[in-house]
Coordinates of C-alpha atoms in Angstrom, one line a residue:
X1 CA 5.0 2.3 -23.5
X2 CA 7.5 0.4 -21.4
X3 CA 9.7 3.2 -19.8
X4 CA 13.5 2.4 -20.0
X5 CA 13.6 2.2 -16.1
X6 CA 11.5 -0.6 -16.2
X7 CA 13.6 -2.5 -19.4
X8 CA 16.5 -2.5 -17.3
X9 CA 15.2 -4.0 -14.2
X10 CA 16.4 -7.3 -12.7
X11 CA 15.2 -9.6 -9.9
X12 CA 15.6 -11.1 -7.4
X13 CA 13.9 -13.9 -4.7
X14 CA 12.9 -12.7 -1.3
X15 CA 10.9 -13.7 1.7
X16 CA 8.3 -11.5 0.2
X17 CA 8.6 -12.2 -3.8
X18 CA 10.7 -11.0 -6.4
X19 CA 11.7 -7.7 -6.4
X20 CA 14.1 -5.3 -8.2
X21 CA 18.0 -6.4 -7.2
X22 CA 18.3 -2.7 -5.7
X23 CA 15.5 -2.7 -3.3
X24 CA 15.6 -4.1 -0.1
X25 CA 14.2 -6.5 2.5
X26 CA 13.5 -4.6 5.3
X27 CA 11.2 -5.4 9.0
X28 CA 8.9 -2.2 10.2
X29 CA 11.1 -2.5 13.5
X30 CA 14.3 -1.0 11.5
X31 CA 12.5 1.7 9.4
X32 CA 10.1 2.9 12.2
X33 CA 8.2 2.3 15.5
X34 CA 5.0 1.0 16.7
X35 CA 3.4 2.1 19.7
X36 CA 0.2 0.3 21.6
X37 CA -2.9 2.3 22.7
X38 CA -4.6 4.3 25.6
X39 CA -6.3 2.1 28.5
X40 CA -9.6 4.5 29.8
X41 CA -12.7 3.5 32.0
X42 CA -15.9 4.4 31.3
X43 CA -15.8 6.9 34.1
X44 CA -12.8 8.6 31.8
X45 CA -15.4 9.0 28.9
X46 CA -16.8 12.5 28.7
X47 CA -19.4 14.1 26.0
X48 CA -16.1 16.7 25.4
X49 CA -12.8 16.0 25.8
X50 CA -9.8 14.4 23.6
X51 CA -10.8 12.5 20.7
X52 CA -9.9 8.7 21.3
X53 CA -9.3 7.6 18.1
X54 CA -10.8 3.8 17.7
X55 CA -11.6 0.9 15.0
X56 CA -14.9 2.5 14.1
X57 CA -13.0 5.6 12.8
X58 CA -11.5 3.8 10.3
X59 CA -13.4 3.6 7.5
X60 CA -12.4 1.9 3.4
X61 CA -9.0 3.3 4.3
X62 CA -10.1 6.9 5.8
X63 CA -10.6 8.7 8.6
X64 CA -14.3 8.9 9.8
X65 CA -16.2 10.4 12.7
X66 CA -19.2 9.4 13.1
X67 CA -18.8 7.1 16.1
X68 CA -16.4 9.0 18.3
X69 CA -15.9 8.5 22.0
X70 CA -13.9 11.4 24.2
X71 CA -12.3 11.3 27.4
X72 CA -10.5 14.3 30.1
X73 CA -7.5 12.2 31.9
X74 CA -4.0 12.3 32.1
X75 CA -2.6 11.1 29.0
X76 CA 0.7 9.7 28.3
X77 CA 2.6 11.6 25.1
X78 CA 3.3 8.5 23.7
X79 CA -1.0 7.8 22.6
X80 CA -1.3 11.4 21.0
X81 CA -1.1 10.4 17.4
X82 CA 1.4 12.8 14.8
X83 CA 0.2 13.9 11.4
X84 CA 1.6 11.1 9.0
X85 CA 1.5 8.4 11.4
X86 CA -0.6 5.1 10.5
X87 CA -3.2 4.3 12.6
X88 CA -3.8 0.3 12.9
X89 CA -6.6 -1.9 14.3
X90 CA -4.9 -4.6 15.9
X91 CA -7.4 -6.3 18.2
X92 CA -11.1 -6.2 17.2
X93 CA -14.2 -9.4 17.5
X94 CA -13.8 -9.3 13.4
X95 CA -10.7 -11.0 12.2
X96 CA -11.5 -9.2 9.0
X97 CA -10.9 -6.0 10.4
X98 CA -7.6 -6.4 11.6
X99 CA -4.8 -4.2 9.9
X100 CA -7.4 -1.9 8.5
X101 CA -5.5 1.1 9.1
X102 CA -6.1 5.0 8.0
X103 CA -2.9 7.8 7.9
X104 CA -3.5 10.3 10.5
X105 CA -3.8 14.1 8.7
X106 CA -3.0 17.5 10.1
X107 CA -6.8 18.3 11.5
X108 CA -6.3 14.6 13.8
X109 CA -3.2 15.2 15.2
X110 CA -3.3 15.6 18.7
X111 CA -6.0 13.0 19.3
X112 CA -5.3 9.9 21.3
X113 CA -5.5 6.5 20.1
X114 CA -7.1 3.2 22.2
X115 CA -6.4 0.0 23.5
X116 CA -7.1 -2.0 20.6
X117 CA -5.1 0.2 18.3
X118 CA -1.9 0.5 17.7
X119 CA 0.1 3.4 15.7
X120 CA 3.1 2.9 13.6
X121 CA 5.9 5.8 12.8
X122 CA 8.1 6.5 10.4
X123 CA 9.8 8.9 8.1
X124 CA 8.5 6.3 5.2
X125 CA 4.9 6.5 6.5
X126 CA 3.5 7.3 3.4
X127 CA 4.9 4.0 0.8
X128 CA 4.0 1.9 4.4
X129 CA 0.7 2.7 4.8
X130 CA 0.0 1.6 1.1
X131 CA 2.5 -1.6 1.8
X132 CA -0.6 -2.2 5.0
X133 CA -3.6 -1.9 2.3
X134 CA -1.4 -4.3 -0.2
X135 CA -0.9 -8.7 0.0
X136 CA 2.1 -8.7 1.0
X137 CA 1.4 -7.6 4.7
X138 CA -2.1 -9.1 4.9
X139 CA -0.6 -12.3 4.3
X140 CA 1.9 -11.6 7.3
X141 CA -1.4 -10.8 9.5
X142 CA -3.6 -13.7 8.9
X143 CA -0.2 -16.1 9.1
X144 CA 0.5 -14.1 12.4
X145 CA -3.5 -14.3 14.1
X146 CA -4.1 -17.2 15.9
X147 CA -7.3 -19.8 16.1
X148 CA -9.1 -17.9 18.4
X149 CA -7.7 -14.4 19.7
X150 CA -8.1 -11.7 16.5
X151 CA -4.8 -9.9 17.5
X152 CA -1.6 -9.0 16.3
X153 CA 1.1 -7.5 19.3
X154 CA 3.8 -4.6 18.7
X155 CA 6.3 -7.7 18.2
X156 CA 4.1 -8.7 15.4
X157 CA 3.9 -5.5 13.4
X158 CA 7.6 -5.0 14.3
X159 CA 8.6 -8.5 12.9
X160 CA 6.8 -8.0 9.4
X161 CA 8.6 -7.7 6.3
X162 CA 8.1 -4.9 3.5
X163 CA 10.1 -4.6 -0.1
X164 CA 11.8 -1.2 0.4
X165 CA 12.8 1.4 -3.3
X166 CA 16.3 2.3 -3.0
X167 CA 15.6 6.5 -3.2
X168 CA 13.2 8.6 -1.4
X169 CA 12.3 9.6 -4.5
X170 CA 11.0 6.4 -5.7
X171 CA 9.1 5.8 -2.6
X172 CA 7.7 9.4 -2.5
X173 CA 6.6 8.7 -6.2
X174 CA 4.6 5.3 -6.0
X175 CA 2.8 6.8 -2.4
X176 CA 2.1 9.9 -4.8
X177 CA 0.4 7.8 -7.8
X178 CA -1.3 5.7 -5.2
X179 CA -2.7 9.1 -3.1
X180 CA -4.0 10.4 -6.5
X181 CA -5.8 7.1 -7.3
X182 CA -7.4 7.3 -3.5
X183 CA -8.6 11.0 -4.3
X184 CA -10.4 9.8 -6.9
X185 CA -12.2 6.8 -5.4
X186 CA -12.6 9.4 -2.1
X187 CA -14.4 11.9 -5.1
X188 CA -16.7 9.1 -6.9
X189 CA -17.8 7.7 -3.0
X190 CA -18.5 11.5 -2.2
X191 CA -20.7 11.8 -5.0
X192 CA -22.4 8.5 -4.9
X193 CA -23.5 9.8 -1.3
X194 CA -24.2 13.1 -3.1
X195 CA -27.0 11.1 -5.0
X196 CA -28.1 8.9 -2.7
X197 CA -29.4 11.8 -0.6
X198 CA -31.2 13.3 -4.1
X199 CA -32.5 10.3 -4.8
X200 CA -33.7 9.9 -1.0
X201 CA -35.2 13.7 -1.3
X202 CA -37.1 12.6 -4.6
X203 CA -38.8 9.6 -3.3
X204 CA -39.2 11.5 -0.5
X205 CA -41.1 14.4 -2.3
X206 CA -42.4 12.1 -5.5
X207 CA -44.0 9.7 -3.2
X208 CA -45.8 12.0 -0.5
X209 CA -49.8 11.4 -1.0
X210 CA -51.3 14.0 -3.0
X211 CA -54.7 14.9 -4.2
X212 CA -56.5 12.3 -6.5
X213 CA -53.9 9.5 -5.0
X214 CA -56.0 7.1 -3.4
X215 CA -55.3 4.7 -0.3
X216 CA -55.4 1.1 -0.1
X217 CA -54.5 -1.7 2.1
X218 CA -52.0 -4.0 0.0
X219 CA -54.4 -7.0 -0.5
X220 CA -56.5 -4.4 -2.4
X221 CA -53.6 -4.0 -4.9
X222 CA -51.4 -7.2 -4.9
X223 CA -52.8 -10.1 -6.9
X224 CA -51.4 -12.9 -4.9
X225 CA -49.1 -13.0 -2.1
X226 CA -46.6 -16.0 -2.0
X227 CA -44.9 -17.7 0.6
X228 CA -43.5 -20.9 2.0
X229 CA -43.9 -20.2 5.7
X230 CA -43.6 -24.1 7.3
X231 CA -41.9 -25.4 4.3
X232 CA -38.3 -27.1 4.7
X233 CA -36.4 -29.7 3.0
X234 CA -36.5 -31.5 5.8
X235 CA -40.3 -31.9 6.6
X236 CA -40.8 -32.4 2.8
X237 CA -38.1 -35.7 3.7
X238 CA -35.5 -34.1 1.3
X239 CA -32.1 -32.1 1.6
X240 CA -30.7 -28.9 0.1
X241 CA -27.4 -29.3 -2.3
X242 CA -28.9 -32.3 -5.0
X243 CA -29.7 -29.9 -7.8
X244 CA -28.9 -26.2 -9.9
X245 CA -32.4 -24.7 -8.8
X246 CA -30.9 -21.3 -6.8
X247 CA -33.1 -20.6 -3.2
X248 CA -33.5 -17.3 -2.8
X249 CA -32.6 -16.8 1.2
X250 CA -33.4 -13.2 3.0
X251 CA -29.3 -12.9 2.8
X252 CA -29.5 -13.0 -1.1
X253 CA -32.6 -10.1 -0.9
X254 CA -30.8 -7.2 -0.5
X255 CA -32.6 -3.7 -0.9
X256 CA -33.2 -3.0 -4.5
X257 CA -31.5 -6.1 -6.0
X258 CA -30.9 -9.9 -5.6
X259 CA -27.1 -10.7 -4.2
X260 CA -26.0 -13.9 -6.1
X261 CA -22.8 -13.5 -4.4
X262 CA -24.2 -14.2 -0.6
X263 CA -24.2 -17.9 -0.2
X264 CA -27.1 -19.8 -1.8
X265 CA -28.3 -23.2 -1.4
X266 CA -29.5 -25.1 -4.5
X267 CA -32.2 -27.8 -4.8
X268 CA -33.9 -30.4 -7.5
X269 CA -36.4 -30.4 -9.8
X270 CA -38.2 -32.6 -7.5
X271 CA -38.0 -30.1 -4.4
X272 CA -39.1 -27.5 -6.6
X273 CA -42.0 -29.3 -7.6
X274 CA -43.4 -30.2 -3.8
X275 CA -41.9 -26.5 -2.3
X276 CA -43.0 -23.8 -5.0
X277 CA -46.9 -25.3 -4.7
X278 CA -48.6 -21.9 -4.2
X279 CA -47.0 -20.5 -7.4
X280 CA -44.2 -19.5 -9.1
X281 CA -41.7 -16.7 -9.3
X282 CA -41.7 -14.4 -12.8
X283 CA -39.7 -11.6 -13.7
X284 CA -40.6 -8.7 -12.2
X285 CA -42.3 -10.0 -9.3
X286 CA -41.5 -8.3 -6.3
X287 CA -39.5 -10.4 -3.5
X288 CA -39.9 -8.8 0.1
X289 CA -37.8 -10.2 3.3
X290 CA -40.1 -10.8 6.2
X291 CA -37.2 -11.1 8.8
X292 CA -33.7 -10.8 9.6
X293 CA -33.8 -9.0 7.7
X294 CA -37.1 -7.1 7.6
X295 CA -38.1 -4.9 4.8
X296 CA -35.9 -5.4 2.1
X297 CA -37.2 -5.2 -1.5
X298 CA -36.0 -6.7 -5.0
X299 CA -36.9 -7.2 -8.7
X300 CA -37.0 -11.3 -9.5
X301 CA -34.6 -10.3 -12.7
X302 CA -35.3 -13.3 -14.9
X303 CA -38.1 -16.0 -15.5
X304 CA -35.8 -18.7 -14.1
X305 CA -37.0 -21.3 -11.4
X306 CA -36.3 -19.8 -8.2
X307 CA -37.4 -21.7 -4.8
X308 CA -38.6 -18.8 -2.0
X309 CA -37.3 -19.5 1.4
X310 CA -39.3 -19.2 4.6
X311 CA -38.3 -15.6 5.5
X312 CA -39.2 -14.1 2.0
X313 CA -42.4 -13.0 0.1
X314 CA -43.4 -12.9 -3.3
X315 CA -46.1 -9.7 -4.7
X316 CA -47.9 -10.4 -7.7
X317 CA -49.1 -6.7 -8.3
X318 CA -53.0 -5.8 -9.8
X319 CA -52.3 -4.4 -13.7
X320 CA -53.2 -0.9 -12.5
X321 CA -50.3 -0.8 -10.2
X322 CA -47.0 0.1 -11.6
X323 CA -44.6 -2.5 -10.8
X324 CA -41.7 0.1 -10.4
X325 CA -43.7 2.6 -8.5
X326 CA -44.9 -0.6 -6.0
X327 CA -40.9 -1.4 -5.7
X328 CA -39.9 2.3 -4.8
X329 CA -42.9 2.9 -2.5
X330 CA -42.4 -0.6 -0.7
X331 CA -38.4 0.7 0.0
X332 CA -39.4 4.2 1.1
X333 CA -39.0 5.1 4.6
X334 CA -42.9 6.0 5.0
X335 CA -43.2 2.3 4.4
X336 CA -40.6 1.0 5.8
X337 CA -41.3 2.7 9.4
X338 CA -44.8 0.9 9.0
X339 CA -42.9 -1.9 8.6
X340 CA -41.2 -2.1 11.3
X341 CA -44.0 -0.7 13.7
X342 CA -46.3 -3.8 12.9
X343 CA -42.9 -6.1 13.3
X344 CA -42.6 -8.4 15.9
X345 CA -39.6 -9.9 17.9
X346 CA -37.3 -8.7 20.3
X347 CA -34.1 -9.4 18.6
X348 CA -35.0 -10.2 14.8
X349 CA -38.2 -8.4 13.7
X350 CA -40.4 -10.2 11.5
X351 CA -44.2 -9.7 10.1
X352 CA -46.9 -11.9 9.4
X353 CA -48.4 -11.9 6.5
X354 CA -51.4 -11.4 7.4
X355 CA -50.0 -8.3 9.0
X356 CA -48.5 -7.0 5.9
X357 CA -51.4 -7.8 4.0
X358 CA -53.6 -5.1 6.1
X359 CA -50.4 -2.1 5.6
X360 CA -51.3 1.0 3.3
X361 CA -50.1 2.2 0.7
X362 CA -50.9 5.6 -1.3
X363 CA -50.6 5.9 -5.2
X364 CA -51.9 7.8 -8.3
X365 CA -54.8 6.7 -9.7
X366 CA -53.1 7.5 -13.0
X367 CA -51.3 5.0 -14.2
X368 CA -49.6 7.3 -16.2
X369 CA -48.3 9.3 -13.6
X370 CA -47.2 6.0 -11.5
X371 CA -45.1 5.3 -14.5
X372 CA -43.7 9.1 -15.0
X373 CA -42.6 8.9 -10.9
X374 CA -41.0 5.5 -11.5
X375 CA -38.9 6.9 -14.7
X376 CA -37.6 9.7 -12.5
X377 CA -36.3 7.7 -9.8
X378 CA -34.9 4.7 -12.1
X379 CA -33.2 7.3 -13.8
X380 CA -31.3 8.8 -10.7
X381 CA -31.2 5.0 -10.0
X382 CA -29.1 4.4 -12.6
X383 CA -26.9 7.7 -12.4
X384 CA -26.1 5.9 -8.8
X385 CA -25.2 2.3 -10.6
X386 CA -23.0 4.0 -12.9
X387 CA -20.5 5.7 -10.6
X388 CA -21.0 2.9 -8.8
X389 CA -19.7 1.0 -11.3
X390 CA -16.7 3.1 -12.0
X391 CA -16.0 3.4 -8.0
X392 CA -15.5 -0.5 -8.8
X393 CA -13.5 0.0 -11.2
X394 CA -10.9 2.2 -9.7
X395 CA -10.7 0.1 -6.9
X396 CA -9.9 -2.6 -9.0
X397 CA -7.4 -0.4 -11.0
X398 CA -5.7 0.7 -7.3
X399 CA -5.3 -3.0 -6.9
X400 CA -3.2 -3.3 -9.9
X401 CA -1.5 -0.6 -9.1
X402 CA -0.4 -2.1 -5.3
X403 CA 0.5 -5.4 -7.0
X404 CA 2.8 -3.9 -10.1
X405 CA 4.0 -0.2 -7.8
X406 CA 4.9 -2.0 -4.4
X407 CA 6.9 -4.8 -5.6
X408 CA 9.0 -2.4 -8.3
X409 CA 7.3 -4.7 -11.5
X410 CA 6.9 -1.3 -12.3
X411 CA 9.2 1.1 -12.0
X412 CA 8.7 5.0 -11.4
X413 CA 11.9 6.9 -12.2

């Protein structure tokens, strides 16, 4: 139902979009103040001392600390950050991460803030911190960052522009609905961490070598290994981009599924035909990265043509190994620390095949109870995917919310 606030509403044009007739235009510098951050030495930097709050502490919008760094100086009063004030990355090597920002909460203040940070204060904190997490500032920022230098200075964040409700009232309202939409994606990304350490305790439990298992080296139990190590376009006298057949790059192997998202190069019929020689993918195979990264495991989800790049594998399981069990074992940290301990490379670790093909692996003889292992982990598997899912789907919902709240579309009497 369309509340009779929202009926009545007209509009007008602004430097930041339409908004209601009786809100107002105003820049951060006349509702507020922003303040740059603490300079320290490494010599400052103590393993006790006053929290120096940074860019790593900001994490999806909250405060985290598990990266902290500490230093005993002399600090200025003006770097000890105040409950309710918005802390601001404003100079970081990732122009993504500029204006990610968190709101400083009782247990924080009294920290310090660095360098690269900046903190901005105001009695109207709360509406501007979700007015940083909403379009109409980010826009400001990346028309504000230049070529090469990922930085915006106090005079930036004091010259940006924010539609301002009339009441306190009406401000206090939308940061309220917004808050209560943030406790519950803060709930559902508790939880899914919740079950992501049960899940890691199962498989950590469900996979441990017991009696009647038995041991043997993966070219025991995989059918046929696949891989294009050598093969490119180019020495095959042909280019990437002249055809709908996807290539399945390590980027696109992520751990536990296939990431059609991450960029992927295409190729022809007639690439397919002179690159996929040693055999083709089927659903259900198992696709393992073999650098940058290492280690990653996925289901091939259909039995579409799918062209293997260099740093990937394909397993072809024996029938009396579970395909499920194999995928769970394979991301398990028992195998995974194998892994890595046969890897070689200084900076991207990668295994040979050959390698890999010698690795262990422990399993039931009984197929059955392979298969009765592999149901209990898909099923806290897909307890995982679900909130997952929903955690989506609140974020999208907050979106909506910023869009339709922060430009008074809709109104909150």
């Amino acid at each position: 139902m369309v509340s009779e606030v929202q009926i009545k509403t007209k509009f007008k044009e602004t430097e930041v979009g339409l908004i209601p007739q009786d809100w107002d235009v105003v820049k951060l510098t006349d509702i507020g103040e922003s303040i740059i951050g603490l300079t320290y030495s490494p010599s400052n930097v103590k393993k006790y001392g006053t929290l120096v709050l940074r860019s790593s502490n900001i994490q999806n919008g909250n405060l985290a600390f598990e990266d902290n760094v500490y230093v005993q100086m002399e600090l200025p009063q003006r770097v000890i950050v105040k409950e309710n004030d918005i802390l601001i990355c404003v100079r970081n090597g990732s122009r993504q991460l500029i204006g990610k920002c968190a709101l400083i909460d009782k247990k924080t203040s009294g920290s310090a803030f660095g360098a690269f940070m900046s903190i901005y204060r105001s009695e109207y904190s709360n509406f501007v911190f979700y007015q940083f997490q909403s379009n109409i500032i980010l826009r400001q920022i990346n028309a504000t960052l230049g070529a090469t230098i990922n930085q915006i200075t106090n005079k930036d964040l004091a010259s940006f522009q924010i539609p301002l409700p009339p009441t306190k009232e009406e401000q206090t309202a939308i940061a309220n609905a917004l808050n209560d939409t943030d406790k519950l994606i803060t709930q559902l990304e508790k939880l899914i961490a919740k079950k992501q350490l049960i899940k890691q305790g199962a498989m950590q439990e469900l996979l441990k070598p017991k009696q009647r298992w038995v041991t043997k080296r993966l070219n025991e139990v995989i059918d046929s290994f696949i891989d294009y190590r050598g093969v490119t376009p180019k020495k095959l006298g042909m280019d990437w981009g002249k055809g709908t057949i996807p290539a399945l790059s390590a980027n696109n192997v992520q751990m536990g599924f296939i990431d059609f998202e991450k960029e992927c190069y295409f190729g022809s019929e007639v690439l397919y035909k002179r690159w996929m020689r040693n055999g083709d993918c089927s659903k259900d195979d198992i696709v393992m990265t073999m650098e940058a990264p290492l280690g990653n495991i996925a289901f091939i989800p259909d039995n579409k043509k799918y062209i293997l790049s260099q740093r990937t594998v394909l397993l072809k399981p024996s029938i009396f190994l579970h395909k499920v069990f194999l995928r769970f074992y394979l991301s398990h940290s028992e195998f995974q620390n194998k892994l890595f301990e046969n890897a070689s490379g200084s900076t991207a670790k990668g295994i040979q095949r050959k390698t890999l093909e010698k690795l262990e692996i422990s399993f039931p003889s009984d197929f059955k109870q392979q298969e009765d292992i592999a149901e209990i982990l898909l099923d806290i598997e897909s307890e995982i995917s679900k909130c997952e899912i929903k955690l989506e789907k609140f974020k999208n919902i907050k979106q909506g919310m910023m869009q339709n709240l922060l430009t008074g579309k809709i109104r909150l009497a």
